PDB file of C-alpha atoms in Angstrom:
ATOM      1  CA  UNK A   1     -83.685 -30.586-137.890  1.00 73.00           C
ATOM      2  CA  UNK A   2     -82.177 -30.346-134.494  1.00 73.00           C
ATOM      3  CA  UNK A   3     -84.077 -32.877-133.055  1.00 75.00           C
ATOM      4  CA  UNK A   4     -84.004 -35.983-130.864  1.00 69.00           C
ATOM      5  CA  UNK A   5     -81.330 -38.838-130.801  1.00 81.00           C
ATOM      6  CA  UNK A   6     -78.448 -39.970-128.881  1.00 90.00           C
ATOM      7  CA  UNK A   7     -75.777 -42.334-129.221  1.00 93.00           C
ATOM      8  CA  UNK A   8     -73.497 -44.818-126.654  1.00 95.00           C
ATOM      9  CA  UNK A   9     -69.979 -42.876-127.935  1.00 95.00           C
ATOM     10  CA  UNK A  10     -69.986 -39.672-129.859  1.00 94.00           C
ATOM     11  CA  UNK A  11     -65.842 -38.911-130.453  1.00 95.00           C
ATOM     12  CA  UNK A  12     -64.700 -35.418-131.748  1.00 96.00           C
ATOM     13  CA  UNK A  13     -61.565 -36.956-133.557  1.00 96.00           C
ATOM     14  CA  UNK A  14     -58.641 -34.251-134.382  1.00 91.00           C
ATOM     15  CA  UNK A  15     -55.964 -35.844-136.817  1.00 93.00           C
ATOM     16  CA  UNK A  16     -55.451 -39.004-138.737  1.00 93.00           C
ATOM     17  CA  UNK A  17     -53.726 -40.797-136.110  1.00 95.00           C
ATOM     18  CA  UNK A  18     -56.525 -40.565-133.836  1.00 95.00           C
ATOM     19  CA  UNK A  19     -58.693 -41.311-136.031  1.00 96.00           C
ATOM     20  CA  UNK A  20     -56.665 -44.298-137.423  1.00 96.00           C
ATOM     21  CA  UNK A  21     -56.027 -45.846-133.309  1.00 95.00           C
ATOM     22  CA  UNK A  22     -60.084 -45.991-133.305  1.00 95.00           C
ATOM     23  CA  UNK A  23     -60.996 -47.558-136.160  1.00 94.00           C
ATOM     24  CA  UNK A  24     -57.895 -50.447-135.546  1.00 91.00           C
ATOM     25  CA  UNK A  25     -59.631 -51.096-131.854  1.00 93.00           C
ATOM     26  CA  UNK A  26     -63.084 -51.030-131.998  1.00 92.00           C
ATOM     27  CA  UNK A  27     -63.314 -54.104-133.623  1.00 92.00           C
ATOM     28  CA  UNK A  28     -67.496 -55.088-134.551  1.00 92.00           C
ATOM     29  CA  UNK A  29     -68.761 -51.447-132.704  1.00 95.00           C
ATOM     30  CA  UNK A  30     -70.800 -50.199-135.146  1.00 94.00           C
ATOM     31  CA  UNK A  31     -69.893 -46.753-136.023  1.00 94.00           C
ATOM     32  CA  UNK A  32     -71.212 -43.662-138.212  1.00 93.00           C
ATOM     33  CA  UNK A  33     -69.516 -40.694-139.721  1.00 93.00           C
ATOM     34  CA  UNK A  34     -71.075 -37.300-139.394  1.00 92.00           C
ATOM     35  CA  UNK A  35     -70.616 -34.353-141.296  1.00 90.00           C
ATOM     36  CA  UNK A  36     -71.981 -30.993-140.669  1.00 86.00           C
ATOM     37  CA  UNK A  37     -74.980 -33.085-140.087  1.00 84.00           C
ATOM     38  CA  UNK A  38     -77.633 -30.684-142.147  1.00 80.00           C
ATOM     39  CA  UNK A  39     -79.059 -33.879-143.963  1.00 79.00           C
ATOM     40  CA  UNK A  40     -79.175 -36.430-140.947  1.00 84.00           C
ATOM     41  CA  UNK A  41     -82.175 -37.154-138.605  1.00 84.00           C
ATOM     42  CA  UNK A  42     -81.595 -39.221-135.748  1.00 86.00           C
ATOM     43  CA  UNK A  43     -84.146 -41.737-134.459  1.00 85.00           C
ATOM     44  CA  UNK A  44     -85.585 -41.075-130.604  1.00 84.00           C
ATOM     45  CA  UNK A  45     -84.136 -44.434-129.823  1.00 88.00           C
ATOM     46  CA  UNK A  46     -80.744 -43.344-130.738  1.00 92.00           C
ATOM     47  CA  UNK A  47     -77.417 -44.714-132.453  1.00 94.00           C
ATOM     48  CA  UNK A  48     -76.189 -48.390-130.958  1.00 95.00           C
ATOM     49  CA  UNK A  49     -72.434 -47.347-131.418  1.00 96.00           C
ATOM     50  CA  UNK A  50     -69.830 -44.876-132.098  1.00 96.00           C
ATOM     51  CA  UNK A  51     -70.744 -41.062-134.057  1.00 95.00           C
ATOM     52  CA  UNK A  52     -67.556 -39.970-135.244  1.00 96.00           C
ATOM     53  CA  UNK A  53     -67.116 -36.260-136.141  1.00 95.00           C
ATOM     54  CA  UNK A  54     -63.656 -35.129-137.901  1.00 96.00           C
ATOM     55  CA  UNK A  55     -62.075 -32.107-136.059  1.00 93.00           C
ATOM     56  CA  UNK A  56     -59.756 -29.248-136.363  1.00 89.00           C
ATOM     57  CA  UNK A  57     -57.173 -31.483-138.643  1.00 92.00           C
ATOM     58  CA  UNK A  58     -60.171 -32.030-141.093  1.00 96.00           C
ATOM     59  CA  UNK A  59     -60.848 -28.090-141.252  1.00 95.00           C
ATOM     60  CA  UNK A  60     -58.050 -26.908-143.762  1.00 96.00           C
ATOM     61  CA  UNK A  61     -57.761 -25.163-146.941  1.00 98.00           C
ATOM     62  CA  UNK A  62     -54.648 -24.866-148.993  1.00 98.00           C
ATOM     63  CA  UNK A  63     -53.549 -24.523-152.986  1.00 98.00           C
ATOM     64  CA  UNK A  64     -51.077 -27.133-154.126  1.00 97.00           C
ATOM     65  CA  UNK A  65     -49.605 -28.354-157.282  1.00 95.00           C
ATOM     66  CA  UNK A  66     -52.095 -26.276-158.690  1.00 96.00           C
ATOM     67  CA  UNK A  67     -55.046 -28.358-156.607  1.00 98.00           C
ATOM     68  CA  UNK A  68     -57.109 -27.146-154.122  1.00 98.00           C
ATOM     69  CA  UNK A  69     -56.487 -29.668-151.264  1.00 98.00           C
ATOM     70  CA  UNK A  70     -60.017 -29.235-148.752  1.00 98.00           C
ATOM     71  CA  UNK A  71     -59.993 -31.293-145.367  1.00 98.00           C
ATOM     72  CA  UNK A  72     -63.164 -33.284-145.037  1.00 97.00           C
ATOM     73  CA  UNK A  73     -64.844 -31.224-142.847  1.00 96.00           C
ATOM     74  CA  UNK A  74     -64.420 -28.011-144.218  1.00 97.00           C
ATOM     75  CA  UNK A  75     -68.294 -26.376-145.067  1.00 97.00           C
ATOM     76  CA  UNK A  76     -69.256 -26.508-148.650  1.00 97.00           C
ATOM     77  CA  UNK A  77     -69.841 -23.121-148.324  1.00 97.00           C
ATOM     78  CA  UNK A  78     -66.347 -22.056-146.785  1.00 98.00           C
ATOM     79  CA  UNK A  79     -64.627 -23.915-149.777  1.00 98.00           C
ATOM     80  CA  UNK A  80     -66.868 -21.614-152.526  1.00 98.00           C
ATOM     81  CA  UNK A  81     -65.385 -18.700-150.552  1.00 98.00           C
ATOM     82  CA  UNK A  82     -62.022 -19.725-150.599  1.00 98.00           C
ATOM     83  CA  UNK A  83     -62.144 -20.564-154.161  1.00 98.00           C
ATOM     84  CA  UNK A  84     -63.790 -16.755-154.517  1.00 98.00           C
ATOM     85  CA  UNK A  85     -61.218 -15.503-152.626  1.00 98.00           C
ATOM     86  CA  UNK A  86     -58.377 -16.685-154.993  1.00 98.00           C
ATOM     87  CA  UNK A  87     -60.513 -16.060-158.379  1.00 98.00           C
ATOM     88  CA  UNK A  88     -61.287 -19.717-158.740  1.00 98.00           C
ATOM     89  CA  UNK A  89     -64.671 -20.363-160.919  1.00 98.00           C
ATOM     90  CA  UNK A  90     -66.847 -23.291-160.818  1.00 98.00           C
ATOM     91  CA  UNK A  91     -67.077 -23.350-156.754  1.00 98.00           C
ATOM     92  CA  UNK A  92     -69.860 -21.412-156.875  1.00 98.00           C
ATOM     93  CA  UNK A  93     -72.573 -24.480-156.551  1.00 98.00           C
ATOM     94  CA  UNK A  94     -71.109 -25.054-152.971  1.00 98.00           C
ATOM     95  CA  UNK A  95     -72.185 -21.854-151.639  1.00 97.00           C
ATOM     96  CA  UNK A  96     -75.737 -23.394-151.873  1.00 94.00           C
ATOM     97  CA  UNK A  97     -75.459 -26.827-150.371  1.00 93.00           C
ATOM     98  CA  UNK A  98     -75.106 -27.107-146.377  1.00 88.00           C
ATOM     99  CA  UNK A  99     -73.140 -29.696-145.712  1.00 92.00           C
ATOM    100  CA  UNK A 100     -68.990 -30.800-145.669  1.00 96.00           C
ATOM    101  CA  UNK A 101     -66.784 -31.611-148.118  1.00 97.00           C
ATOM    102  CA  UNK A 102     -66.727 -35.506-147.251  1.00 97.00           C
ATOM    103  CA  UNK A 103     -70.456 -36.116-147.456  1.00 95.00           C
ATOM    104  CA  UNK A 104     -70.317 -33.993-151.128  1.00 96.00           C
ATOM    105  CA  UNK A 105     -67.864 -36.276-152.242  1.00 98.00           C
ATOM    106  CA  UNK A 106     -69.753 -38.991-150.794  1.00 96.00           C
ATOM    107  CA  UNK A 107     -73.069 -37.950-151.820  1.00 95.00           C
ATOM    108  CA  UNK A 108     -72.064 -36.146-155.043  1.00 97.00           C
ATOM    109  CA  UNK A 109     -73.637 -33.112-153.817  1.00 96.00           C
ATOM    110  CA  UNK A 110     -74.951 -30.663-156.501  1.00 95.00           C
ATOM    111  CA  UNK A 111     -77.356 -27.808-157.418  1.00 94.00           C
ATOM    112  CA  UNK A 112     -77.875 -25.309-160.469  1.00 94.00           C
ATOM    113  CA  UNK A 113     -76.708 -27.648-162.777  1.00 93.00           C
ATOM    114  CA  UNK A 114     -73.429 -28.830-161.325  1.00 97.00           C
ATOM    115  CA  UNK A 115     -72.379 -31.516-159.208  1.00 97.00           C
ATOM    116  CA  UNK A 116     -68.810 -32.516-156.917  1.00 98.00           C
ATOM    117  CA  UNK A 117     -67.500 -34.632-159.782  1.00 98.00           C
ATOM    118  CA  UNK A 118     -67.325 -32.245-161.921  1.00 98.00           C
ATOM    119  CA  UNK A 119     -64.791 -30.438-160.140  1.00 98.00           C
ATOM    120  CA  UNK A 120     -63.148 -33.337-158.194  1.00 98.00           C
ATOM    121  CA  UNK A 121     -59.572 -34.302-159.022  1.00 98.00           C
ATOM    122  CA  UNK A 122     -58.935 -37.423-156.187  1.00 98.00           C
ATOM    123  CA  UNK A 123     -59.662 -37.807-152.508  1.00 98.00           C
ATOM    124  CA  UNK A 124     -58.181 -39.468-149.640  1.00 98.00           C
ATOM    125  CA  UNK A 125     -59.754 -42.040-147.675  1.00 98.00           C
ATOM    126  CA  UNK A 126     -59.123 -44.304-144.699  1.00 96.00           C
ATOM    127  CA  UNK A 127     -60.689 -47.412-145.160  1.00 93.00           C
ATOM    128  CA  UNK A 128     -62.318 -49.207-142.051  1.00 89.00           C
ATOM    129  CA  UNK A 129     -59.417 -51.258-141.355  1.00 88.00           C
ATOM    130  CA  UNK A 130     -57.109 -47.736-140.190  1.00 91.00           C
ATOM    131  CA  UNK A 131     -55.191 -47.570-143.408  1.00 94.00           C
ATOM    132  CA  UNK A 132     -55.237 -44.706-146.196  1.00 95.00           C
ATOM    133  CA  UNK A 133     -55.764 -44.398-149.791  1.00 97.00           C
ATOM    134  CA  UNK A 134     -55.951 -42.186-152.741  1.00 98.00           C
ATOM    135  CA  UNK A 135     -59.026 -42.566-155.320  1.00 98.00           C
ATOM    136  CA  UNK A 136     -59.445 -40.464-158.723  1.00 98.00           C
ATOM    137  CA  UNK A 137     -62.144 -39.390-159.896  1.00 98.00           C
ATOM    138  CA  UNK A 138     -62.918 -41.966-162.546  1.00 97.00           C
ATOM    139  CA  UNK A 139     -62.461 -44.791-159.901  1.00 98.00           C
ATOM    140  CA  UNK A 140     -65.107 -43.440-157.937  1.00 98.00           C
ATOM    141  CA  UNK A 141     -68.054 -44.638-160.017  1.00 97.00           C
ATOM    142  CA  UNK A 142     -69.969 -41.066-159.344  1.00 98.00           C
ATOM    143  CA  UNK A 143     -73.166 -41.300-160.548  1.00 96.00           C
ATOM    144  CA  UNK A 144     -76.583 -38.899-159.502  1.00 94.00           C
ATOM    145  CA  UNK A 145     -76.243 -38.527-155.285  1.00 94.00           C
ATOM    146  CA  UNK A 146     -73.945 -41.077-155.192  1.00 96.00           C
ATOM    147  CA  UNK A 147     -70.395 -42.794-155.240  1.00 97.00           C
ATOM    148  CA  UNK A 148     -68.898 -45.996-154.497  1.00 97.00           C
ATOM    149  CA  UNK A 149     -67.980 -44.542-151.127  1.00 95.00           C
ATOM    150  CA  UNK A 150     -69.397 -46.599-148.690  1.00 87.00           C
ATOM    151  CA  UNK A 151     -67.635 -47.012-145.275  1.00 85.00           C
ATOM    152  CA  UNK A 152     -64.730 -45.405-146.407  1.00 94.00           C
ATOM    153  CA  UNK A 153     -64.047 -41.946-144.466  1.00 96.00           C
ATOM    154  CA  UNK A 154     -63.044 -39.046-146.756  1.00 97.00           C
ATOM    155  CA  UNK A 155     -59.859 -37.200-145.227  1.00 97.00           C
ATOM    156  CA  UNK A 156     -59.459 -34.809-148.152  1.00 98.00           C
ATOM    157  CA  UNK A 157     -60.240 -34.234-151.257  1.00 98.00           C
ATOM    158  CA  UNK A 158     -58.365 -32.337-154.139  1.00 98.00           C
ATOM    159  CA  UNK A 159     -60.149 -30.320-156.904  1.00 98.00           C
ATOM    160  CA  UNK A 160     -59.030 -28.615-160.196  1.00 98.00           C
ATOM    161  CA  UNK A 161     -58.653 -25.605-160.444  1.00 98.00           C
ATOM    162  CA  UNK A 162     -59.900 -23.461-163.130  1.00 98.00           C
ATOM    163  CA  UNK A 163     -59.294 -19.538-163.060  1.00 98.00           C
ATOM    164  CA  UNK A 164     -61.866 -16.590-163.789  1.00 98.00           C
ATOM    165  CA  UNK A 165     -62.717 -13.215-163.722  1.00 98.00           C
ATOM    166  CA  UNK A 166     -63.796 -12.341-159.263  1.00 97.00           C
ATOM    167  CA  UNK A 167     -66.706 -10.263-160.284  1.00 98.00           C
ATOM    168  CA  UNK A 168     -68.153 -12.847-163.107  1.00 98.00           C
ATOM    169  CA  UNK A 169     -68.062 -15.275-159.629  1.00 98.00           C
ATOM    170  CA  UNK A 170     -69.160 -12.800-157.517  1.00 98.00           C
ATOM    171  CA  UNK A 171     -72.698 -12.515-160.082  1.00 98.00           C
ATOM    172  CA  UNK A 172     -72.834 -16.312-160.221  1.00 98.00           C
ATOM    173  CA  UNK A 173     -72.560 -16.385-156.395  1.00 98.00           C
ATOM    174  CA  UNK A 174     -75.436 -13.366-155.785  1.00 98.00           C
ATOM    175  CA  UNK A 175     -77.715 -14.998-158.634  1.00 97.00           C
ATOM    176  CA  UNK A 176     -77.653 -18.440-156.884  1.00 96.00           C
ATOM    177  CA  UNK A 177     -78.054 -16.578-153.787  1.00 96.00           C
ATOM    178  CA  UNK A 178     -81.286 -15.270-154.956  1.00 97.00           C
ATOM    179  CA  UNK A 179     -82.334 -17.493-156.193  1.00 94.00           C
ATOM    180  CA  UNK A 180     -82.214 -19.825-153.179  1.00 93.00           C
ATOM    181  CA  UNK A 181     -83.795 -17.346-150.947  1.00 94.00           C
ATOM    182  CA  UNK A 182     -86.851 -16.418-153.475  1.00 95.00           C
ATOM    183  CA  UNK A 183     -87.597 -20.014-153.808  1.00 94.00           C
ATOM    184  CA  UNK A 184     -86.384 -22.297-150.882  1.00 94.00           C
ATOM    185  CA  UNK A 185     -87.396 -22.297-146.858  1.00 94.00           C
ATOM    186  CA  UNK A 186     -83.465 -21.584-145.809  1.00 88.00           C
ATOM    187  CA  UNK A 187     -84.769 -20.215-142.744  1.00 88.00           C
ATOM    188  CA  UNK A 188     -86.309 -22.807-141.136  1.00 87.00           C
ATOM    189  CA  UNK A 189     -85.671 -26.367-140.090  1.00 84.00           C
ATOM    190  CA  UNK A 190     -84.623 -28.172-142.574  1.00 86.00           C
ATOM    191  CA  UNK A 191     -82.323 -30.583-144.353  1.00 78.00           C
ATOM    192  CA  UNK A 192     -82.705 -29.115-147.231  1.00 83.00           C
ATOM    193  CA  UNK A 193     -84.032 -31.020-150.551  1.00 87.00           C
ATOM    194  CA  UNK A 194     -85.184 -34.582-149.455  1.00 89.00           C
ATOM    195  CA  UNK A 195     -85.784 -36.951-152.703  1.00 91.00           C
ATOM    196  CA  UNK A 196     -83.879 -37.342-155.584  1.00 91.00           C
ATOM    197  CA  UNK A 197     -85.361 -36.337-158.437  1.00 93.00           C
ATOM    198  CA  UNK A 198     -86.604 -39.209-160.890  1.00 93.00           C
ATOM    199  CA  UNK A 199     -85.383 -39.341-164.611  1.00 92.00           C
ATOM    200  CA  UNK A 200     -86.543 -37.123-166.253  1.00 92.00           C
ATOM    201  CA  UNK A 201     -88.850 -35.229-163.598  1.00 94.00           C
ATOM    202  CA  UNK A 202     -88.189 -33.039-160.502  1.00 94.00           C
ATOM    203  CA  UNK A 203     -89.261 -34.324-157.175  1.00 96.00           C
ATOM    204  CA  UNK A 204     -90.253 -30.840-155.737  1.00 96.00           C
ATOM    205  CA  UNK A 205     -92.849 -30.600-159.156  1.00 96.00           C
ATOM    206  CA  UNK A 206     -94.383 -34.221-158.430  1.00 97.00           C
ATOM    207  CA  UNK A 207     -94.744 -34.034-155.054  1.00 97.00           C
ATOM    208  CA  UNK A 208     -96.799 -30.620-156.093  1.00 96.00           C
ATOM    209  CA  UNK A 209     -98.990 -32.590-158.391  1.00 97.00           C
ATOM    210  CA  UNK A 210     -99.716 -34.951-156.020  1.00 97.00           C
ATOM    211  CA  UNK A 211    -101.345 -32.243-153.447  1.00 96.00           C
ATOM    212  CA  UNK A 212     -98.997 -32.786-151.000  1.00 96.00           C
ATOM    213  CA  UNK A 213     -97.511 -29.314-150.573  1.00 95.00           C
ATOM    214  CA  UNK A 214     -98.358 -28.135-147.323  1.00 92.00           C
ATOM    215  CA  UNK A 215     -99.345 -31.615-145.872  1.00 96.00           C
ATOM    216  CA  UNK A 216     -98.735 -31.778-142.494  1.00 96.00           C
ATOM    217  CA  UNK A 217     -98.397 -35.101-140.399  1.00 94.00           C
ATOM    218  CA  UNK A 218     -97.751 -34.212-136.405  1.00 93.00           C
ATOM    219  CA  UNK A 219     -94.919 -31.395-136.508  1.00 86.00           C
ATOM    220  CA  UNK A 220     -93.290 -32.366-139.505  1.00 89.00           C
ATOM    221  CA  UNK A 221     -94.609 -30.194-142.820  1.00 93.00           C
ATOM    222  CA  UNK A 222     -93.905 -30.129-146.177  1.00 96.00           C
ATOM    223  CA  UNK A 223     -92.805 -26.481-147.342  1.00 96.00           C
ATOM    224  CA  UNK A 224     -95.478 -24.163-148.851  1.00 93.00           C
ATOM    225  CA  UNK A 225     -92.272 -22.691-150.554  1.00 94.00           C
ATOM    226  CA  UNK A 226     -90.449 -25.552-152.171  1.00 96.00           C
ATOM    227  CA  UNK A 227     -92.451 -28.868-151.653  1.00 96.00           C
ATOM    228  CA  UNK A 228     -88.807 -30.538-151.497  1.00 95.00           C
ATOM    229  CA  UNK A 229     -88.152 -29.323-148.221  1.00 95.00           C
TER     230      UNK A 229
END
């Protein structure tokens, strides 16, 4: 939204062993990961703590073992081009979400009908107390927007990989590309969609019903365009 909020300690942390010093010494400071912050809005009174944000150590993309191994903080979108790149399929979702790889995993991002899980082999975490560990998939309880993640900070996370045909990705990637811009406010200030959707009902088609498209209360609005945003 790229507004208001600030915080005691914000920390641009560049490798594990940074990041693993900090977390063994800070003792009860509260603290707070950020991403690529596109879904966070910070209260005027600020954050009572420590804002961590994973740096350039975070920020790589490689193949192994026939896995694609993506540092936390790598964009959604940078990992659906990489996956492009190399004729991977089934990326194609990320090039829609704006956010990073550890608050997907987190969050079990999705759109279009797919969702991180779906893809995700295992990640690597460090747990609160400075030490690492490797989760699968299955362990991770994923369920709609949401793991079993909780204070755990994602390092990296690997994801299967599943060959195609470049210009069959290429039409996925323009068609949700479209389709996003036809029906979504991408450029202006937002964090994108806010509720969940119910079972069994979309939040954007309720919140329609209810006459609340285009409500406005001070300088905050709910899109004309997508009544989600």
């Amino acid at each position: 939204f790229r507004t208001g909020g600030k915080t005691d300690i914000y920390c641009l942390v560049n490798d594990y062993k940074d990041l693993q010093i900090i977390l063994s010494n800070i003792g009860n400071v509260p603290f707070y990961i950020i991403g690529a912050g596109s879904n966070l809005l910070i209260r005027d009174g600020g954050f009572k703590g420590l804002i961590i944000k994973l740096g350039k150590s975070f920020n790589m993309l490689s193949i192994e073992n026939d896995k694609i191994i993506a540092g936390g903080s790598i964009l959604d979108m940078n990992l659906s081009k990489f996956a492009f790149s190399k004729s991977i399929k089934n990326f194609e979702f990320f090039s829609s979400i704006p956010g990073s790889i550890g608050g997907a995993v987190k969050m079990n991002a999705g759109c279009f009908g797919s969702e991180t899980k779906d893809i995700l082999h295992s990640v690597t975490v460090m747990k609160k107390n400075g030490n690492k560990a490797l989760i699968k998939n299955d362990e991770l309880e994923f369920v709609y927007r949401n793991s079993n993640l909780k204070d755990d900070i994602v390092l990296n996370a690997e994801f299967n990989i599943q060959y195609g045909e470049k210009n069959e990705i290429e039409e996925i990637l323009k068609n949700f590309k479209e389709r996003r811009e036809t029906s979504q406010p991408i450029k202006t200030k937002t964090s994108g969609s806010s509720f969940k959707n119910p079972n069994g009902f979309y939040a954007a088609k309720l919140i329609e019903l209810a006459g609340c498209k285009d409500l406005k209360v001070g300088e905050a609005v709910v899109s004309n365009k997508h009544a989600n945003f």
